[in-house]
Coordinates of C-alpha atoms in Angstrom, one line a residue:
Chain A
X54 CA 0.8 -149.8 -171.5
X55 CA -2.5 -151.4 -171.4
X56 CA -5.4 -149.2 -171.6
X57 CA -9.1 -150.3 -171.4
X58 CA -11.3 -148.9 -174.3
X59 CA -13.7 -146.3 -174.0
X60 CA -16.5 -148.8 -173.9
X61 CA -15.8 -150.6 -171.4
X62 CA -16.8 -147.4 -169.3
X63 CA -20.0 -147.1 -170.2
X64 CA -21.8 -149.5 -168.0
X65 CA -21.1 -146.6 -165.7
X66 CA -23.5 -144.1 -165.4
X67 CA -23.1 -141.4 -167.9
X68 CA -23.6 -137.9 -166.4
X69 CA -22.5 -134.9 -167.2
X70 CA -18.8 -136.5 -167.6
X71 CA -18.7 -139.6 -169.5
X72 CA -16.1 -141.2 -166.6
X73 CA -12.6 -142.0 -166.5
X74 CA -12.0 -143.1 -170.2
X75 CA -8.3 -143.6 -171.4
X76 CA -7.7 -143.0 -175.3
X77 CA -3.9 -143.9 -175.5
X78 CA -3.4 -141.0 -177.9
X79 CA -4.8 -138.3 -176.2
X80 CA -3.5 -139.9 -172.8
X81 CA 0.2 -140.3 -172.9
X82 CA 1.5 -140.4 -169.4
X83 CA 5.7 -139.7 -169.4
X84 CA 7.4 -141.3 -166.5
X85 CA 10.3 -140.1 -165.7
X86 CA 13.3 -142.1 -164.7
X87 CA 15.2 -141.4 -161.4
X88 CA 17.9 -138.9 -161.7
X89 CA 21.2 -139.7 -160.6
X90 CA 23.0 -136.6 -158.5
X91 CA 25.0 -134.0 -160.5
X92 CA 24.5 -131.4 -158.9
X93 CA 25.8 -129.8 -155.5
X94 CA 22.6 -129.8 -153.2
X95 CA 24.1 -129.7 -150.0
X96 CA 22.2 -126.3 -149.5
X97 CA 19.4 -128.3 -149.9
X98 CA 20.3 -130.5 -146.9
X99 CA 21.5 -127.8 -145.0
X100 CA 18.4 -126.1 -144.8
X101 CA 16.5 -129.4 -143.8
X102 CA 18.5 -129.5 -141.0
X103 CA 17.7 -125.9 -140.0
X104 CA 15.5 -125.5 -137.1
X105 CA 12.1 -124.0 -139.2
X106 CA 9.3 -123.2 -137.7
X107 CA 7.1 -125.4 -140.3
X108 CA 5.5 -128.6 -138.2
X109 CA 5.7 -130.1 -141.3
X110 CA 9.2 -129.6 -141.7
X111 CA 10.3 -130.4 -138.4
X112 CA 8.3 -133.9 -138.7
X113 CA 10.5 -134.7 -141.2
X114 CA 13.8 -133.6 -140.4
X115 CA 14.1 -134.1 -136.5
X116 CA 14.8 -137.9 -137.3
X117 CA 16.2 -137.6 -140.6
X118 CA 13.6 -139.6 -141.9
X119 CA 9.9 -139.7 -143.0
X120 CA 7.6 -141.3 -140.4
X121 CA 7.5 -145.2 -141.0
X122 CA 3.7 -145.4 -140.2
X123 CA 2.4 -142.4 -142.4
X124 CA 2.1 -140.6 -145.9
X125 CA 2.6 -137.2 -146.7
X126 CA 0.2 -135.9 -149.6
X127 CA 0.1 -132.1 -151.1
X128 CA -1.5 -130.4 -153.7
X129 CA 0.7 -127.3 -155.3
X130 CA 0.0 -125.3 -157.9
X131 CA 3.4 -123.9 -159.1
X132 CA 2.3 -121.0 -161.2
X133 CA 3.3 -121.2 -164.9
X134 CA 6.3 -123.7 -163.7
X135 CA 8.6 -123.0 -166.9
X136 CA 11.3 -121.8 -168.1
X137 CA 11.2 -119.1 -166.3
X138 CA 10.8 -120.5 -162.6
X139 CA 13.4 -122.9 -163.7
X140 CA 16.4 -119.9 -164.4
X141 CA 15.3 -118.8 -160.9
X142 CA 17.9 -121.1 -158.6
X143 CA 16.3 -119.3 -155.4
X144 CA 12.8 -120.2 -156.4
X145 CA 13.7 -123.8 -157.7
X146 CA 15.8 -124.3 -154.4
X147 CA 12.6 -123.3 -152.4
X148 CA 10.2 -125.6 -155.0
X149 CA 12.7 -128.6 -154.4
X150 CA 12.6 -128.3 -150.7
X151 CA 9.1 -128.0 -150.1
X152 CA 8.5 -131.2 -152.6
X153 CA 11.1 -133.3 -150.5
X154 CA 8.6 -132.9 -147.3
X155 CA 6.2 -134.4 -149.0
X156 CA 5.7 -138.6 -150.6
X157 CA 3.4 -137.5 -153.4
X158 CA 3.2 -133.5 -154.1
X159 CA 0.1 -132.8 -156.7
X160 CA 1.5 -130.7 -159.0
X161 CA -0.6 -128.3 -161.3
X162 CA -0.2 -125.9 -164.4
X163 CA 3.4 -127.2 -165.5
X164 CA 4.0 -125.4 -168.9
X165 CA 6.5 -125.4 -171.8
X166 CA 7.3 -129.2 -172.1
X167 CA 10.2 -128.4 -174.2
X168 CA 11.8 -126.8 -170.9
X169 CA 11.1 -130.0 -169.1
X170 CA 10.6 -128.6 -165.6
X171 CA 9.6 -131.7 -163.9
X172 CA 12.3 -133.4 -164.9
X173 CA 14.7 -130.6 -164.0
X174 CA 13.1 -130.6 -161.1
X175 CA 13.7 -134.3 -160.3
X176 CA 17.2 -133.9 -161.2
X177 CA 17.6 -131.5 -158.4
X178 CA 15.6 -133.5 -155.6
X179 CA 17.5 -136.2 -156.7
X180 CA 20.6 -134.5 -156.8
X181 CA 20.5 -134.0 -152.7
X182 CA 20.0 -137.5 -152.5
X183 CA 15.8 -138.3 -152.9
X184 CA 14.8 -141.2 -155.0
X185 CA 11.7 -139.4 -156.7
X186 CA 9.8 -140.0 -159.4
X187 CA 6.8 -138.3 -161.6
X188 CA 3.9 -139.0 -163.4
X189 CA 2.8 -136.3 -166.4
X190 CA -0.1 -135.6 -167.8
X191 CA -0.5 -134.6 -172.0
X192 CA -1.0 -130.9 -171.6
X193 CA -4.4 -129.8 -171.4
X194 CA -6.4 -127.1 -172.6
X195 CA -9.1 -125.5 -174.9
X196 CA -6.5 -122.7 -176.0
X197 CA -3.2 -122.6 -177.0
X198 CA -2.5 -122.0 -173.0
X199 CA -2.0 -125.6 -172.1
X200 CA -1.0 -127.1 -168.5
X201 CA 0.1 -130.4 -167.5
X202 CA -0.2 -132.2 -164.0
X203 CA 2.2 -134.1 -162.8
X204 CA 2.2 -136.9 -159.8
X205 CA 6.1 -136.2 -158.2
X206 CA 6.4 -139.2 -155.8
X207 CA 9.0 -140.7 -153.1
X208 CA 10.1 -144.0 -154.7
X209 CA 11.1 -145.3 -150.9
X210 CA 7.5 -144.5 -150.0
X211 CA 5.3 -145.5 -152.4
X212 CA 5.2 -146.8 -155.7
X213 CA 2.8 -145.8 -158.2
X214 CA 0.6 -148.4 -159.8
X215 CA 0.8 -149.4 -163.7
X216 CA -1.3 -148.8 -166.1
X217 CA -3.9 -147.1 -163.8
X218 CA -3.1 -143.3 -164.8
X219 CA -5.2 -141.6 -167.2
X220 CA -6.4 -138.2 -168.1
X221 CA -10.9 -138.4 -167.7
X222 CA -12.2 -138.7 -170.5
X223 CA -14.7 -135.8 -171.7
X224 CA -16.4 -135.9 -175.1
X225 CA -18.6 -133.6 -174.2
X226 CA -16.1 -131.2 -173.4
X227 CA -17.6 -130.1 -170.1
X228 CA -14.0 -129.4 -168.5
X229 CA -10.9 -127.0 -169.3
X230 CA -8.4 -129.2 -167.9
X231 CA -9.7 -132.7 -167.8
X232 CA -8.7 -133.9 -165.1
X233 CA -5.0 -136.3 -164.1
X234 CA -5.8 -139.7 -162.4
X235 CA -2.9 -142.1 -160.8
X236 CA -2.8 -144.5 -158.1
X237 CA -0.3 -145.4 -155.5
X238 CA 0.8 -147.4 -152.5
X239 CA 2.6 -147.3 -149.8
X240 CA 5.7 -149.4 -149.3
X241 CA 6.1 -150.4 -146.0
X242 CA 8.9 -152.2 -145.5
X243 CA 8.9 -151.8 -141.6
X244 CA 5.8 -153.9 -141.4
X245 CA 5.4 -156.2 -144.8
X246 CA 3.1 -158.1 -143.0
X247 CA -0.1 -155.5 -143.0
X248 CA -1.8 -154.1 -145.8
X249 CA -0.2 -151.2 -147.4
X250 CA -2.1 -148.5 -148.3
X251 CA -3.6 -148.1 -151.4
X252 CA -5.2 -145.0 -153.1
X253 CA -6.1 -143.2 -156.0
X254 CA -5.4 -139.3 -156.6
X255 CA -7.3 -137.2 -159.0
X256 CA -5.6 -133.9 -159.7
X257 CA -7.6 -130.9 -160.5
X258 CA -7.3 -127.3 -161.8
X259 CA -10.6 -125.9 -162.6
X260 CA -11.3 -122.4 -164.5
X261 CA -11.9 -119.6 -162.8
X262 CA -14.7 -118.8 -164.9
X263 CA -16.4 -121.6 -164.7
X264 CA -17.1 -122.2 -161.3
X265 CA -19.5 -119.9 -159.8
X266 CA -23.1 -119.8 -159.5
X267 CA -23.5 -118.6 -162.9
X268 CA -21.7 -121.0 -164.6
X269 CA -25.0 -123.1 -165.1
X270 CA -24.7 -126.5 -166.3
X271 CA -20.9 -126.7 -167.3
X272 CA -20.1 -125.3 -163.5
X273 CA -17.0 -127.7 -162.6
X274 CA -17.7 -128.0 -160.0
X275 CA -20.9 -130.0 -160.7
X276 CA -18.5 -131.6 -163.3
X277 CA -15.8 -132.8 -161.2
X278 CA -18.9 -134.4 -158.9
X279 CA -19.6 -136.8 -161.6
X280 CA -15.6 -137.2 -162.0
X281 CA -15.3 -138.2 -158.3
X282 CA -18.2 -140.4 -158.3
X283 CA -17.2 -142.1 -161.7
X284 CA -13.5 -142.4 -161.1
X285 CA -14.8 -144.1 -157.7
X286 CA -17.2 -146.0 -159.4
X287 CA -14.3 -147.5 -162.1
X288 CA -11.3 -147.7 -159.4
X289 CA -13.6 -149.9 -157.2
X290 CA -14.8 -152.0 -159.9
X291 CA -11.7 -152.8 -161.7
X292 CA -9.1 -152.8 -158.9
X293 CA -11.2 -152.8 -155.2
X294 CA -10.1 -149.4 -154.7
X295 CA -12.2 -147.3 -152.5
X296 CA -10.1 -144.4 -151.4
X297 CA -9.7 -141.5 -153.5
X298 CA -8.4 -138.8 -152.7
X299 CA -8.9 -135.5 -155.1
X300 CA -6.7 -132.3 -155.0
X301 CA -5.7 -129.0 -156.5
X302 CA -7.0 -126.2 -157.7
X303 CA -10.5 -126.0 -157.3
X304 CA -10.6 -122.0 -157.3
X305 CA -13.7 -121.6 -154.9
X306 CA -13.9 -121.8 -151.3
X307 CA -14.9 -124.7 -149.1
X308 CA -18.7 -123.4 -149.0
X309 CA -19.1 -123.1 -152.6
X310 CA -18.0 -126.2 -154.1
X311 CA -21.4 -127.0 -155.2
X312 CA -21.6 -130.1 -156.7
X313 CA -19.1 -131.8 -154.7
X314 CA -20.5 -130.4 -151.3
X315 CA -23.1 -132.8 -151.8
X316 CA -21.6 -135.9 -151.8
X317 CA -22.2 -137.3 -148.9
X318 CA -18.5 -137.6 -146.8
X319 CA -17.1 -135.7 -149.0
X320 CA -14.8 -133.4 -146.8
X321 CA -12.3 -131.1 -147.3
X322 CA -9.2 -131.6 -144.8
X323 CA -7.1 -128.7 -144.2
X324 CA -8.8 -126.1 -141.5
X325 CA -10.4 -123.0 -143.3
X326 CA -7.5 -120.4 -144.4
X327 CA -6.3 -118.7 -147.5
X328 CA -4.5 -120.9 -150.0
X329 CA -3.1 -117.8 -152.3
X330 CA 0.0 -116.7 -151.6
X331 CA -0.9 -113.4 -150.5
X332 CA -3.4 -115.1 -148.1
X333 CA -6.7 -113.5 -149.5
X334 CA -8.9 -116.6 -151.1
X335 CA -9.5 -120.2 -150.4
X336 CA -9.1 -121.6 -153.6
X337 CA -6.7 -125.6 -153.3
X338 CA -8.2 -128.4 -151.2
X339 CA -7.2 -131.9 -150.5
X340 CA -11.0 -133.9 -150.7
X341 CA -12.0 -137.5 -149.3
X342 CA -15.1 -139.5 -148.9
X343 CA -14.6 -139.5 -145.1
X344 CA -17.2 -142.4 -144.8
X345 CA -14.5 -144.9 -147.2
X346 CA -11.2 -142.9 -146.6
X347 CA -10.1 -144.2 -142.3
X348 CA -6.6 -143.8 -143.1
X349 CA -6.8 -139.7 -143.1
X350 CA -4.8 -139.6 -139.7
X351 CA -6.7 -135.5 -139.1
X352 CA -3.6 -134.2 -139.2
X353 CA -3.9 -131.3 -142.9
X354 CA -2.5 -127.8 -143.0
X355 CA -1.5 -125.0 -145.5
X356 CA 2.2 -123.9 -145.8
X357 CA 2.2 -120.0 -145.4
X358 CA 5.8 -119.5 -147.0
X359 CA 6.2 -116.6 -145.4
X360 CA 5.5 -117.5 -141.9
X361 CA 6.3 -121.7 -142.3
X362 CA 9.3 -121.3 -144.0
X363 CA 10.4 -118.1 -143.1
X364 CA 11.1 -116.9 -146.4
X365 CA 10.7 -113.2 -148.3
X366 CA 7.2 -111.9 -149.2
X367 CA 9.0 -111.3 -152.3
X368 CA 10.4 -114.9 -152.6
X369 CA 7.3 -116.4 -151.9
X370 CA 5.3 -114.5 -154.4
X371 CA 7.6 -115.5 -156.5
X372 CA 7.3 -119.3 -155.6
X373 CA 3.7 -119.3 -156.9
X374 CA 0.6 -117.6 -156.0
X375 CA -0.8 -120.9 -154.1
X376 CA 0.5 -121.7 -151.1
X377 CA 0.8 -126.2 -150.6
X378 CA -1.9 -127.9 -149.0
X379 CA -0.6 -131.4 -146.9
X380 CA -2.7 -133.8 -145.0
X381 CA -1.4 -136.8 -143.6
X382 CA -2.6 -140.2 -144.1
X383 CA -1.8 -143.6 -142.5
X384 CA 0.7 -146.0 -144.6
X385 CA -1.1 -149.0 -143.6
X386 CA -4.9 -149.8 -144.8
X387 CA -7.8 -148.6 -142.1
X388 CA -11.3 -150.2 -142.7
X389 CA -13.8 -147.2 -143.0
X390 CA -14.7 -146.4 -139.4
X391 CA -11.9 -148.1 -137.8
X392 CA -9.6 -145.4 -135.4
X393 CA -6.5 -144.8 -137.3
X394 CA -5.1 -143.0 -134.0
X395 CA -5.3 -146.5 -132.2
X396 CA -3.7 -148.2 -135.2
X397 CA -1.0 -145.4 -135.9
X398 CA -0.6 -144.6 -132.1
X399 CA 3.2 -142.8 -133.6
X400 CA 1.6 -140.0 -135.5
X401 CA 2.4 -136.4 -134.5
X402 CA 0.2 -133.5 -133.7
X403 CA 0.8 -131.3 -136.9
X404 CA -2.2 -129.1 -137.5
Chain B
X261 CA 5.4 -100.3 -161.1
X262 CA 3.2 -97.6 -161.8
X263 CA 0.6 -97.1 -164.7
X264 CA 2.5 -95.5 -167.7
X265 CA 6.1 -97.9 -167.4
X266 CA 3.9 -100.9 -167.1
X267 CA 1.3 -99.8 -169.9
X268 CA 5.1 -98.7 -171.9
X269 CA 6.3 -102.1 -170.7
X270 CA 3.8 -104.1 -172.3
X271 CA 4.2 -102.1 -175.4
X272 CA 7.9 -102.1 -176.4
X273 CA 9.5 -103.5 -178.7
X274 CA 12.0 -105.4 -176.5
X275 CA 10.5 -109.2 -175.5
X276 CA 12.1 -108.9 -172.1
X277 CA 10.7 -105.6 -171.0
X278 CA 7.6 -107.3 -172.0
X279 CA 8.0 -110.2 -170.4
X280 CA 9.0 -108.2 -167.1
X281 CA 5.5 -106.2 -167.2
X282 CA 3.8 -109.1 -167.9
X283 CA 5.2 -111.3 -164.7
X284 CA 4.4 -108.8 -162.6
X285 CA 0.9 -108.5 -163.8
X286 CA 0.7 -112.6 -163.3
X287 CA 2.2 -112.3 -159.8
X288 CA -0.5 -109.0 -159.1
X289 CA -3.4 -109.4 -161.1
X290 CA -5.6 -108.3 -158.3
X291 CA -3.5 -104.5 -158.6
X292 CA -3.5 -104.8 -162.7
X293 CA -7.1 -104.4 -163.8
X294 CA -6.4 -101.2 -165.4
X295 CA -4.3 -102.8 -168.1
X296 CA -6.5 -105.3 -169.0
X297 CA -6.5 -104.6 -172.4
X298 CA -3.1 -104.4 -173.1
X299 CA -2.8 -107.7 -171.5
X300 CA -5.3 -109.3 -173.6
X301 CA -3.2 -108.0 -176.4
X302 CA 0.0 -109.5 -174.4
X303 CA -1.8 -112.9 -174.9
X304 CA -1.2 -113.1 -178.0
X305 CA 2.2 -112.1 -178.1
X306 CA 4.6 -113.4 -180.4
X307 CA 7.1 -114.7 -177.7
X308 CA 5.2 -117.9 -175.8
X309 CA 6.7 -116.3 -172.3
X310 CA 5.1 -113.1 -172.6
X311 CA 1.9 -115.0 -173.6
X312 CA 1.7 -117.5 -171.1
X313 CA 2.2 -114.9 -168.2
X314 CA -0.2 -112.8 -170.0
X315 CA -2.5 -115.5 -170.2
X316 CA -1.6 -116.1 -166.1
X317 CA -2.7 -112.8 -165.2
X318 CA -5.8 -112.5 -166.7
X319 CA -7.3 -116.1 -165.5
X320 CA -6.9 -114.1 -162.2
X321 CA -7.6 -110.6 -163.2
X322 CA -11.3 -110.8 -162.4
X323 CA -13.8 -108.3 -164.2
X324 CA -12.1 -105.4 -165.7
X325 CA -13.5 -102.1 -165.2
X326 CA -16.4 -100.7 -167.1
X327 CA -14.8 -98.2 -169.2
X328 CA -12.2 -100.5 -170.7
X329 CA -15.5 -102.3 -172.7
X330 CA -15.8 -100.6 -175.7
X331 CA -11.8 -101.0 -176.2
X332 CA -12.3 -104.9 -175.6
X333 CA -15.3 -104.6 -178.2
X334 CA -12.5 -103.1 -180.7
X335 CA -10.5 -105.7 -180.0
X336 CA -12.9 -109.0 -181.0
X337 CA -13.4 -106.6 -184.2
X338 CA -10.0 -105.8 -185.1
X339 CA -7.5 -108.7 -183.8
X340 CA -6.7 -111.4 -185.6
X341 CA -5.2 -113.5 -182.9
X342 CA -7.5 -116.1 -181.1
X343 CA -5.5 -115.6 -177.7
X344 CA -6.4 -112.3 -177.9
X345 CA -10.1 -112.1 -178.7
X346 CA -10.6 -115.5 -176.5
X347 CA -9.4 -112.9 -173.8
X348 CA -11.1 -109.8 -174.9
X349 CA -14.9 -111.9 -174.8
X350 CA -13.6 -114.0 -171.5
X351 CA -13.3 -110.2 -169.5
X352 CA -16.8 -108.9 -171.1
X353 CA -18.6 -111.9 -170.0
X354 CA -16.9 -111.0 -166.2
X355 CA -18.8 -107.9 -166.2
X356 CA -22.3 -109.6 -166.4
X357 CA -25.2 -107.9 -167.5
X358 CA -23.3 -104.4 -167.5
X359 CA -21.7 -105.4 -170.8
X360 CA -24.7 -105.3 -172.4
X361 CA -23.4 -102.7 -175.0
X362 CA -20.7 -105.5 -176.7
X363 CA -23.5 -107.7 -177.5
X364 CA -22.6 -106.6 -181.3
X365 CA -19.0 -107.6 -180.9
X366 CA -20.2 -111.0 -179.2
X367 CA -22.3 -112.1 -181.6
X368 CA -19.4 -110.9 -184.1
X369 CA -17.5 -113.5 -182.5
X370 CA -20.0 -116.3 -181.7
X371 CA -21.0 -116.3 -185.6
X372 CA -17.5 -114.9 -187.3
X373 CA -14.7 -116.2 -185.3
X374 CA -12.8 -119.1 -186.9
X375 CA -11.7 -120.1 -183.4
X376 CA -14.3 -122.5 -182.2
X377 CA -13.3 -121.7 -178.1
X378 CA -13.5 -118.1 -179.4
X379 CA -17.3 -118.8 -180.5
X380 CA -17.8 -121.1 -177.2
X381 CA -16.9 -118.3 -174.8
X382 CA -18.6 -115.5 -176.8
X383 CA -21.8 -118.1 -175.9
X384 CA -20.5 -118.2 -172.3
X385 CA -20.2 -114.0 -172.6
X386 CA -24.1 -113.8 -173.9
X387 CA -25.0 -116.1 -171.1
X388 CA -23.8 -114.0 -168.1
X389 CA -25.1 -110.7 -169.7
X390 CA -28.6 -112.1 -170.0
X391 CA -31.8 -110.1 -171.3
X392 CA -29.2 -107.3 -172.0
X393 CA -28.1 -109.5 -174.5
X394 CA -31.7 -110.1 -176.0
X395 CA -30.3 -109.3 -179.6
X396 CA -27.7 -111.9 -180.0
X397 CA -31.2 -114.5 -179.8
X398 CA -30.8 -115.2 -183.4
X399 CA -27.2 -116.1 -183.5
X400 CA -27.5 -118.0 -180.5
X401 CA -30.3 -119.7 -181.9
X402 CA -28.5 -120.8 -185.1
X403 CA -25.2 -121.9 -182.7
X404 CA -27.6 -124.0 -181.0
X405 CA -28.7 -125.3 -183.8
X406 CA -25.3 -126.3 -185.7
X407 CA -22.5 -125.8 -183.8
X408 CA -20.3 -128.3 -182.6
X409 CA -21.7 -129.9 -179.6
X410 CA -20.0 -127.7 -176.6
X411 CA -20.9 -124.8 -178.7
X412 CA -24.3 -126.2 -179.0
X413 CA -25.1 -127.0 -175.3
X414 CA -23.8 -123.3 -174.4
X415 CA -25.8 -121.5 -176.7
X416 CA -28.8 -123.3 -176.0
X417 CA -28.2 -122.0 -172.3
X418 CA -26.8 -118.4 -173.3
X419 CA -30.7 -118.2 -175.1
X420 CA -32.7 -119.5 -172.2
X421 CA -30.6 -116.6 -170.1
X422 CA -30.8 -113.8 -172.8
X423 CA -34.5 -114.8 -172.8
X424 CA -34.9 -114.7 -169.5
X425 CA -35.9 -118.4 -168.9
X426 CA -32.6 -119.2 -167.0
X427 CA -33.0 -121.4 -164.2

């Protein structure tokens, strides 16, 4: 893998984040290869084809296929996804099922690499006949408590694009988790004759504690401002990229997101509602510079596992203690401003 | 689970009784504030499960309650396991100014500590307590002046707040 040096960031401005820096040391990215089907999963396809009340669901399975003309994003925090989860077969069947709706599914505090949970959890996707993929992170964190993120991907709908994923770099240390950076693109091979879209992800999983108004200068959220603006800043520069999409964790509501409310177009996508499980806080958003970003096609939601998937209180706790947030983007390129509806006229009402 | 199994729970001797107590604090840390110190001794438990779940439930735990302080105090004097006091300074600095009283134990841990996110968060601590935290001045100022430079930039803001000059 080829990584560019430090230095050749620092024409960007330097902030409170020095930018998007790879070290290859600290930023080893595992991809996993595809895994072939050994086990059973046709519980997995039978429940696809049950008739569940989640839109998203539905989108998906009433043809048997994902829509040609649009991607399917999500950002889910899998709480301490381990060993543990992984000895649960009812929460991993529910994990797997909810990643398969999706083309690239965000994926935040995996722990205990030993366990390898993402690659147990490919195995099983796989298994019921998907052709995903994943992207990890190093694990990250100040303490001994470390996370990883992971990018887990549909290989028939996009591919992800080398060399271009990279933890930020922060020598200041102004982040717990620095943040996970990859970038993807549709394949479309319906139409190979338009512009596939392109776009790059920037997973997120801030601290708790350091993301309220008396967090002073190390808030975050001011942090992952500069991130967004610097990872822009780089992705456009080097590669002509100029949508970026940025996900996860964020642990605050839509109205106090401080430094990134004032980015101008920045937007949160999904409408306003609780994105813990037990449907008290607004904490995971999926974020776009709606003045660059046309191919968003409006349609964003938050899976309530209880009501979208009809599953247990008790189940779903025990899923995580986020619920997934989707939003639905076009598969094909949109120049900022133009009307995706007119050039996706095929795309569902899901919110 | 009710107070006294959970509180036994964490205790025992047996890693999967602990690790049962400690997954249910993770999956209700909003009805597990009254065990938040044995949870901060949890995160340093010797099995990484019990730790890590531990370690989930008090990211989400919010402040603990008022009365628990002196026994997190005790516990950045007496532990000897980073996890643990990382944890124990994390919840004092939740309560803001009220935790005025564990300045002592903060600055124990801001100038003692051989744990340098120990020392960062015991500036964090000092920050959100402010003027009631007037007496850690000196070793904030000498954090400020030589620690390492995330140590450094948080002290220097922990004094403009204990000196009442935060913005």
């Amino acid at each position: 893998m080829r990584l560019p040096s430090t230095s050749s960031f620092l024409p960007f401005p330097l902030q409170r984040l020095a930018g998007p820096g790879l070290s290859g040391s600290g930023i080893i990215a595992l991809l996993y290869l595809i895994f072939s089907g050994q086990i059973d999963l046709s519980q997995v396809s039978s429940y696809l084809s049950l008739s569940s009340s989640t839109q998203t669901e539905q989108a998906v399975t009433t043809t048997g296929t994902k829509p040609e003309e649009s991607l399917l994003i999500a950002t889910f925090n899998i709480q301490k996804f381990g060993k543990s989860k992984l000895s649960n077969p009812q929460v991993m069947e529910q994990i797997v099922r909810i990643c398969k709706l999706f083309d690239v599914v965000a994926i935040q505090e995996v722990l205990t690499p030993e366990a390898n949970p993402i690659g147990n959890l490919l195995q099983q996707i796989n298994a019921g006949g998907g052709r995903y993929d994943a992207i990890l992170s190093t694990p990250i964190g100040r303490t001994n408590y470390r996370e990883q993120f992971a990018f887990v991907y549909d290989t028939t709908r996009v591919r992800i694009e080398p060399n271009r994923a990279y933890v930020v770099d922060d020598p200041e240390d102004r982040m717990h988790r620095e943040p996970f950076v990859a970038s993807f693109a549709a394949v479309n091979p319906a139409a190979p004759a338009r512009s596939p879209f392109t776009f790059t992800m920037i997973a997120v999983h801030t601290d708790p504690d350091e993301v309220d108004g008396r967090a002073s200068g190390d808030n975050e959220l001011n942090v992952l401002a500069d991130v967004f603006v610097n990872v822009a800043a780089w992705e456009y520069a080097r590669y002509g990229e100029d949508d970026l999409v940025i996900l996860g964790d964020f642990n605050a509501p839509r109205e106090k997101l401080f430094g990134l409310s004032r980015i101008p177009g920045l937007v949160t996508l999904a409408p306003r509602q609780a994105t813990n499980t037990v449907g008290t806080k607004e904490l995971d958003h999926i974020m776009i510079d709606s003045l660059k970003t046309a191919e968003w096609t409006n349609q964003a939601n938050v899976i309530d596992y209880v009501r979208d998937l009809q599953l247990t209180s008790e189940l779903a706790a025990a899923i995580s203690d986020h619920r997934v947030v989707w939003a639905q983007f076009s598969a094909y390129e949109v120049p900022p401003g133009g009307n995706i509806l007119a050039s996706s006229p095929s795309t569902t009402s899901r919110q | 689970m009710n107070r006294t199994p959970i509180l036994n729970l964490l205790a025992s001797t047996n890693e999967p009784e602990r690790l049962a107590a400690a997954e249910y604090a993770a999956s209700h840390p909003q009805l597990c504030q009254a065990w938040a110190v044995e949870l901060v001794l949890a995160a340093g438990d010797s099995s990484d499960s019990v730790a890590i779940a531990a370690t989930e439930a008090l990211e989400m735990l919010g402040p603990p309650n008022l009365h628990q302080l002196p026994r997190l105090a005790d516990v950045i004097r007496t532990s000897e396991d980073g996890e643990s006091v990382y944890w124990a300074v994390t919840l004092i600095g939740r309560l803001g100014p009220m935790a005025g009283p564990a300045t002592a134990a903060l600055v124990e841990a801001l100038s003692r500590s051989p744990y340098l996110p120990v020392q960062e968060r015991a500036a964090w601590a000092l920050s959100r307590i402010g003027t009631a935290a007037a007496d850690a001045a000196a070793a904030l100022r000498w954090a400020a002046e030589s620690g390492p430079p995330r140590l450094r930039r948080l002290a220097t803001q922990a004094l403009e707040s204990v000196r009442g000059m935060a913005a």
